[in-house]
Coordinates of C-alpha atoms in Angstrom, one line a residue:
X1 CA 8.6 28.4 8.9
X2 CA 7.5 27.2 11.6
X3 CA 5.6 23.4 11.3
X4 CA 2.8 22.7 14.1
X5 CA 3.3 19.1 12.9
X6 CA 6.5 17.7 11.3
X7 CA 6.9 17.1 7.9
X8 CA 6.7 13.3 7.6
X9 CA 6.2 12.7 11.1
X10 CA 5.4 9.4 11.9
X11 CA 3.3 9.9 15.4
X12 CA 0.8 9.2 13.9
X13 CA 0.8 5.9 14.8
X14 CA 2.1 5.5 17.8
X15 CA 3.3 1.3 18.9
X16 CA 3.4 0.2 15.8
X17 CA 6.3 -1.7 15.1
X18 CA 7.5 0.0 11.2
X19 CA 10.1 -0.1 8.9
X20 CA 10.9 1.7 5.3
X21 CA 11.8 -0.9 2.8
X22 CA 12.9 0.9 -0.8
X23 CA 12.6 -0.5 -4.2
X24 CA 13.9 1.0 -7.7
X25 CA 11.7 1.2 -10.5
X26 CA 12.4 -0.6 -14.7
X27 CA 14.1 3.6 -15.7
X28 CA 15.8 2.9 -12.8
X29 CA 12.9 5.2 -9.5
X30 CA 13.9 5.1 -6.1
X31 CA 10.7 4.2 -4.9
X32 CA 9.4 3.8 -1.8
X33 CA 6.7 1.2 1.4
X34 CA 6.5 1.5 4.3
X35 CA 5.9 -0.7 5.9
X36 CA 3.4 -0.2 9.8
X37 CA 2.6 -3.7 11.4
X38 CA 0.9 -4.9 14.8
X39 CA 0.7 -8.6 14.7
X40 CA 0.6 -11.2 12.2
X41 CA -2.1 -11.4 9.4
X42 CA -3.3 -13.2 6.2
X43 CA -4.7 -10.3 4.7
X44 CA -2.7 -7.0 4.0
X45 CA -3.1 -3.6 2.9
X46 CA -1.6 -1.4 0.3
X47 CA -2.1 2.2 1.0
X48 CA -1.9 4.7 -2.9
X49 CA -1.8 8.2 -2.5
X50 CA -2.1 11.1 -5.4
X51 CA -0.5 13.6 -7.1
X52 CA 1.5 16.0 -4.6
X53 CA 0.4 13.7 -1.3
X54 CA 1.8 11.4 0.1
X55 CA 2.6 8.8 2.8
X56 CA 2.1 11.3 5.3
X57 CA -2.4 11.7 4.6
X58 CA -2.6 8.7 5.9
X59 CA -0.6 9.0 8.1
X60 CA -1.9 12.6 10.1
X61 CA -1.8 12.3 13.8
X62 CA -3.7 15.0 13.6
X63 CA -6.6 12.5 14.2
X64 CA -7.5 9.1 14.0
X65 CA -6.0 8.2 10.6
X66 CA -6.2 5.2 7.9
X67 CA -3.6 3.8 9.4
X68 CA -4.0 3.4 12.5
X69 CA -8.0 2.5 11.8
X70 CA -7.1 -0.7 9.6
X71 CA -4.0 -1.9 12.3
X72 CA -7.1 -1.1 15.4
X73 CA -9.8 -3.3 13.6
X74 CA -8.0 -6.0 12.6
X75 CA -5.6 -5.3 9.3
X76 CA -2.0 -5.7 11.9
X77 CA 0.2 -5.4 8.7
X78 CA -1.2 -2.1 6.6
X79 CA 1.7 -0.3 3.9
X80 CA 1.5 2.6 2.8
X81 CA 3.5 3.2 -0.8
X82 CA 5.4 7.0 -2.2
X83 CA 6.1 6.3 -6.4
X84 CA 6.8 9.4 -8.1
X85 CA 4.6 11.6 -7.5
X86 CA 4.9 11.8 -3.9
X87 CA 6.0 14.4 -2.4
X88 CA 8.4 13.2 -0.7
X89 CA 10.6 12.8 -3.7
X90 CA 11.7 15.4 -5.9
X91 CA 10.2 14.0 -9.1
X92 CA 7.4 16.5 -8.7
X93 CA 9.9 20.1 -9.3
X94 CA 12.2 18.0 -12.1
X95 CA 11.1 18.4 -16.4
X96 CA 11.2 14.8 -16.7
X97 CA 7.3 15.1 -18.1
X98 CA 6.1 11.9 -16.9
X99 CA 2.5 10.6 -17.4
X100 CA 0.5 8.2 -16.0
X101 CA 1.6 5.8 -18.5
X102 CA 5.2 5.6 -16.8
X103 CA 3.4 5.7 -13.3
X104 CA 0.6 2.5 -14.3
X105 CA 4.2 0.6 -16.0
X106 CA 6.9 0.8 -13.6
X107 CA 5.8 1.8 -10.3
X108 CA 2.7 -0.3 -9.7
X109 CA 4.6 -2.7 -10.7
X110 CA 7.6 -2.4 -9.5
X111 CA 5.5 -1.6 -5.4
X112 CA 3.7 -5.3 -5.9
X113 CA 7.3 -7.3 -6.9
X114 CA 8.9 -5.3 -3.3
X115 CA 5.6 -5.6 -1.2
X116 CA 5.6 -9.8 -2.3
X117 CA 9.0 -10.7 -1.9
X118 CA 8.3 -9.4 1.9
X119 CA 4.4 -11.2 2.3
X120 CA 4.3 -13.9 -0.4
X121 CA 1.4 -15.0 -1.6
X122 CA -1.0 -13.7 1.6
X123 CA -4.6 -11.8 0.6
X124 CA -3.2 -8.4 -1.1
X125 CA -6.0 -5.6 -0.5
X126 CA -5.6 -1.8 -1.7
X127 CA -6.8 1.7 -1.3
X128 CA -5.7 4.3 -3.5
X129 CA -6.2 7.9 -4.1
X130 CA -7.2 10.4 -6.8
X131 CA -5.0 9.9 -9.7
X132 CA -2.9 6.9 -6.9
X133 CA -6.0 4.7 -7.9
X134 CA -6.2 6.3 -11.7
X135 CA -2.9 4.8 -11.9
X136 CA -3.3 2.1 -10.6
X137 CA -6.9 0.2 -12.5
X138 CA -4.1 1.4 -15.4
X139 CA -2.1 -1.4 -14.0
X140 CA -4.2 -4.1 -12.7
X141 CA -6.8 -4.1 -15.8
X142 CA -4.5 -3.4 -18.0
X143 CA -2.5 -6.4 -16.8
X144 CA 0.7 -4.7 -15.9
X145 CA -0.5 -6.3 -11.7
X146 CA -1.7 -9.4 -10.3
X147 CA -2.4 -10.7 -7.6
X148 CA -4.7 -8.0 -5.9
X149 CA -7.9 -9.5 -3.7
X150 CA -9.6 -6.2 -3.6
X151 CA -9.6 -2.5 -4.1
X152 CA -11.3 0.6 -2.7
X153 CA -10.9 4.0 -5.5
X154 CA -11.8 6.8 -3.8
X155 CA -12.8 10.0 -6.3
X156 CA -11.8 8.1 -9.2
X157 CA -11.0 5.7 -11.3
X158 CA -10.9 4.6 -15.3
X159 CA -13.5 7.4 -16.5
X160 CA -12.1 10.6 -15.4
X161 CA -14.7 13.4 -15.6
X162 CA -14.0 16.9 -14.2
X163 CA -16.2 19.9 -13.8
X164 CA -16.3 22.5 -17.5
X165 CA -13.5 25.3 -16.1
X166 CA -11.7 22.8 -14.1
X167 CA -11.5 21.4 -18.3
X168 CA -10.6 24.5 -19.1
X169 CA -7.2 24.7 -16.6
X170 CA -6.5 21.4 -18.2
X171 CA -6.1 22.1 -22.0
X172 CA -4.5 26.1 -21.4
X173 CA -3.2 25.3 -18.0
X174 CA 0.0 23.8 -18.7
X175 CA 1.2 25.5 -21.6
X176 CA 1.0 29.0 -20.6
X177 CA 2.1 28.5 -17.4
X178 CA 5.5 26.0 -18.6
X179 CA 5.9 28.3 -21.9
X180 CA 4.4 31.8 -20.0
X181 CA 5.2 32.6 -16.8
X182 CA 8.5 29.6 -17.1
X183 CA 6.9 27.6 -14.2
X184 CA 6.9 24.0 -15.2
X185 CA 4.7 23.2 -11.9
X186 CA 3.0 24.4 -9.3
X187 CA 3.1 24.6 -5.4
X188 CA 0.4 25.6 -2.5
X189 CA 4.1 27.5 -1.0
X190 CA 4.0 29.7 -3.8
X191 CA 2.8 32.6 -1.1
X192 CA 6.8 32.1 0.3
X193 CA 8.1 32.7 -2.4
X194 CA 10.4 36.2 -2.9
X195 CA 8.5 39.4 -3.4
X196 CA 8.1 40.6 -6.5
X197 CA 8.3 36.4 -8.4
X198 CA 6.4 34.9 -10.4
X199 CA 5.6 32.5 -8.0
X200 CA 4.4 35.1 -5.3
X201 CA 2.8 37.2 -7.7
X202 CA 0.3 34.4 -9.1
X203 CA 0.3 33.2 -5.6
X204 CA -2.1 36.4 -4.7
X205 CA -3.6 36.8 -7.9
X206 CA -5.1 33.4 -6.8
X207 CA -6.1 34.2 -3.4
X208 CA -7.3 37.0 -5.0
X209 CA -10.0 34.8 -6.4
X210 CA -10.4 32.4 -3.0
X211 CA -12.3 34.6 -0.2
X212 CA -13.2 31.5 1.1
X213 CA -10.1 31.6 3.8
X214 CA -7.0 33.3 4.6
X215 CA -4.9 29.8 4.0
X216 CA -2.6 31.2 0.2
X217 CA -1.6 27.0 0.3
X218 CA -5.5 26.5 -0.4
X219 CA -5.7 29.0 -2.6
X220 CA -3.0 27.6 -5.1
X221 CA -5.0 24.2 -3.8
X222 CA -8.1 24.7 -6.1
X223 CA -6.5 26.3 -9.0
X224 CA -4.1 23.6 -9.5
X225 CA -7.8 21.2 -8.6
X226 CA -10.9 21.3 -9.1
X227 CA -13.3 24.2 -8.9
X228 CA -14.8 25.8 -6.2
X229 CA -14.5 27.8 -3.3
X230 CA -12.5 25.3 -2.0
X231 CA -11.9 22.4 -4.6
X232 CA -10.4 19.9 -2.4
X233 CA -12.5 19.4 0.6
X234 CA -15.3 20.8 2.4
X235 CA -13.5 23.5 5.9
X236 CA -15.8 21.8 7.5
X237 CA -14.7 18.3 7.2
X238 CA -11.2 19.5 8.4
X239 CA -9.7 19.3 11.9
X240 CA -8.3 22.9 12.9
X241 CA -4.4 21.5 13.0
X242 CA -4.9 20.2 8.8
X243 CA -6.3 23.6 7.5
X244 CA -3.1 25.8 7.9
X245 CA -0.9 26.9 5.1
X246 CA 2.1 24.7 5.9
X247 CA 0.1 22.0 6.8
X248 CA -1.6 22.2 3.9
X249 CA 1.2 22.5 2.0
X250 CA 3.1 20.2 3.5
X251 CA -0.2 17.4 2.5
X252 CA -0.6 18.5 -1.0
X253 CA 3.3 19.8 -2.2
X254 CA 4.6 20.3 -6.0
X255 CA 3.0 19.5 -9.4
X256 CA 3.8 18.7 -12.5
X257 CA 2.2 20.4 -15.4
X258 CA 2.8 17.4 -17.5
X259 CA -0.1 15.5 -15.5
X260 CA -2.4 18.3 -16.9
X261 CA -2.2 16.8 -20.1
X262 CA -2.9 13.6 -19.4
X263 CA -5.5 13.7 -17.4
X264 CA -7.1 16.5 -19.8
X265 CA -6.6 13.7 -23.6
X266 CA -8.0 11.2 -20.7
X267 CA -11.0 13.4 -19.6
X268 CA -11.6 14.2 -23.6
X269 CA -11.8 10.7 -24.0
X270 CA -14.1 9.7 -21.6
X271 CA -12.1 7.7 -20.0
X272 CA -7.9 6.3 -18.7
X273 CA -6.3 6.1 -22.6
X274 CA -2.6 6.2 -22.9
X275 CA -0.8 9.5 -23.5
X276 CA 0.7 8.5 -26.4
X277 CA -0.2 5.0 -28.3
X278 CA 3.0 4.4 -29.8
X279 CA 5.5 5.4 -26.9
X280 CA 7.7 2.5 -26.9
X281 CA 8.3 2.5 -22.8
X282 CA 4.2 2.0 -22.7
X283 CA 4.3 -1.0 -25.5
X284 CA 3.2 -3.8 -22.9
X285 CA 0.2 -1.3 -21.2
X286 CA -3.4 -1.3 -23.6
X287 CA -4.2 1.5 -25.7
X288 CA -7.8 1.7 -23.7
X289 CA -7.6 0.7 -20.2
X290 CA -11.2 0.2 -20.2
X291 CA -10.8 -2.5 -23.1
X292 CA -10.3 -5.3 -20.4
X293 CA -12.1 -4.7 -17.7
X294 CA -14.6 -7.8 -17.8
X295 CA -11.3 -10.0 -18.0
X296 CA -10.4 -8.5 -14.9
X297 CA -11.2 -10.2 -11.4
X298 CA -10.9 -8.3 -8.5
X299 CA -13.9 -6.4 -6.8
X300 CA -13.7 -2.7 -6.8
X301 CA -15.5 -0.4 -4.2
X302 CA -15.7 3.3 -5.9
X303 CA -16.0 5.6 -2.9
X304 CA -17.3 9.0 -3.7
X305 CA -18.2 12.2 -2.3
X306 CA -21.1 13.8 -3.0
X307 CA -19.6 17.3 -3.0
X308 CA -16.5 16.3 -5.3
X309 CA -15.4 19.5 -7.7
X310 CA -12.2 17.8 -8.7
X311 CA -12.9 14.7 -10.1
X312 CA -17.7 15.3 -9.8
X313 CA -19.4 12.2 -11.2
X314 CA -16.1 9.9 -12.1
X315 CA -16.8 7.3 -9.7
X316 CA -20.3 7.1 -10.5
X317 CA -19.9 6.3 -13.7
X318 CA -16.9 3.5 -13.0
X319 CA -19.1 1.7 -11.5
X320 CA -21.8 1.5 -13.9
X321 CA -19.3 1.2 -16.5
X322 CA -17.6 -1.4 -15.3
X323 CA -21.0 -3.0 -14.0
X324 CA -22.2 -3.4 -16.9
X325 CA -19.5 -5.7 -18.1
X326 CA -19.4 -7.2 -14.8
X327 CA -22.7 -7.6 -12.9
X328 CA -22.9 -7.8 -9.1
X329 CA -17.9 -7.3 -8.5
X330 CA -17.7 -3.9 -7.9
X331 CA -19.4 -1.5 -5.3
X332 CA -20.1 1.8 -4.9
X333 CA -20.4 4.6 -2.4
X334 CA -21.5 7.8 -2.3
X335 CA -20.6 9.6 1.1
X336 CA -22.7 12.5 1.6
X337 CA -20.8 15.9 2.7
X338 CA -17.3 15.1 1.5
X339 CA -15.8 16.0 -1.8
X340 CA -12.8 15.4 -3.2
X341 CA -10.0 14.4 -0.7
X342 CA -11.5 14.9 2.7
X343 CA -12.4 11.2 2.9
X344 CA -9.1 10.5 3.6
X345 CA -7.6 13.5 5.5
X346 CA -11.2 14.1 7.1
X347 CA -11.2 15.4 11.1
X348 CA -14.1 12.3 11.7
X349 CA -13.2 10.0 8.6
X350 CA -12.6 7.2 10.8
X351 CA -16.6 7.6 11.8
X352 CA -17.9 8.7 8.6
X353 CA -15.9 6.2 5.7
X354 CA -13.5 4.0 7.3
X355 CA -15.9 1.5 8.8
X356 CA -17.4 1.5 5.4
X357 CA -13.8 1.2 3.6
X358 CA -13.3 -1.9 6.5
X359 CA -16.8 -4.0 6.2
X360 CA -15.9 -4.1 2.1
X361 CA -12.4 -5.5 3.1
X362 CA -13.5 -8.1 5.8
X363 CA -16.2 -9.1 3.1
X364 CA -13.3 -10.3 1.0
X365 CA -10.8 -11.1 3.1
X366 CA -10.4 -14.9 4.7

C-alpha cells in the first residue's frame, strides 16, 4: 500500500535532537519514551497519546504539530510516551485482556521513573489525550504517580460520559465481536482484509451507514468510538493529507475490545473505577479514583471540543466535580468547532488550541 506520509516518521520535528529511551514495566512489557530537545529548560513536557494512537499524533509532518509548537515556544525538552495502548506495539492485537488499571498501575509509574532518571528534579508537565488522559489521571489521583507540576487533559478525565449509541456499543460490542464474530480487536484497516473475510464484510457494513466521506478508515473509527458522521473529529479540521484511509489508520489503529468493558463500567458508574476491584495486581490503587482528588495538588486544564461526539461533556463534568473539591485549582477550555481528537491533530490546532495550552503551561512553569 502506498503511504503518502511514512509510518512512524520523525520528519515532523526537524532540527531537534531526538533520542529513544526504552524501558520495562513491572508486568514485563517493553515501552518507549522519545525525547525531542533543542536546548536546556527547567520545565519538561510529557505527551501521552490515547487508545489506538501513538506518539505519532504529536509529531505529524502535515501541520505545525504539538511537539514543534512547544519547542518553538520555549519548552525545549519535550518527551512523548508510547505505552501499551500505542499502535507502535503489538499489544492491542494480542488476547491479553488489559484494562486501564494495568496502565495506571504499571505503565505511567514506570514511564515517570524513567523520565526522572534523565531529567532529575525538574518540573514535569503532562499533556494527555483520551484514555491516555483517563489512565494518567487514575495514576495521578490514585497515588501511583507523584511530582507532576501541571496536567492538560484533552476530551476526558475521571468522569467518562458517552452518547447513547456509544453506550450501547460499549455494552454489547465486546461479546458480540469476540464470541459472535471471533474478533478480539477492531482495526480501521479491516477494509483491506481479503474479500469475504469477516473483517472485510464488517468494514463494508460499517461504510454503508457512513455516507459522509469515502474513507473506510474514517468510517471504522466512527464505529469504534463515539456516535457521529464522523465521530472523532470535524472533517474540515483535518488537513487533506490526514484524511486518507492509510494515514487515518496509521494515526488511529487497532483496539483490543476488552478496554471497552472497562470504559462501560466507568460510564455506568459515572466516574473512573476499577475494572475488577478484587484484582491483587492493582491492590495499591483505589477502587474509586475520584476518592482522593481533593488531596492531589496538581492543577489540571480540561480541554474539550464543543462537538465532542466521543466523550460528550465528560471534561465539563470532571472540571465541575474537581472544582468543588479544590476550588480555583483547575481550569476548563471549551474549543468552538472542535471534536474529540482534532484539538491535537487538526490542521489549525497550532492557532486555535495550542496557544491556550501554552498559556496554561507558562503560568505553572518557573
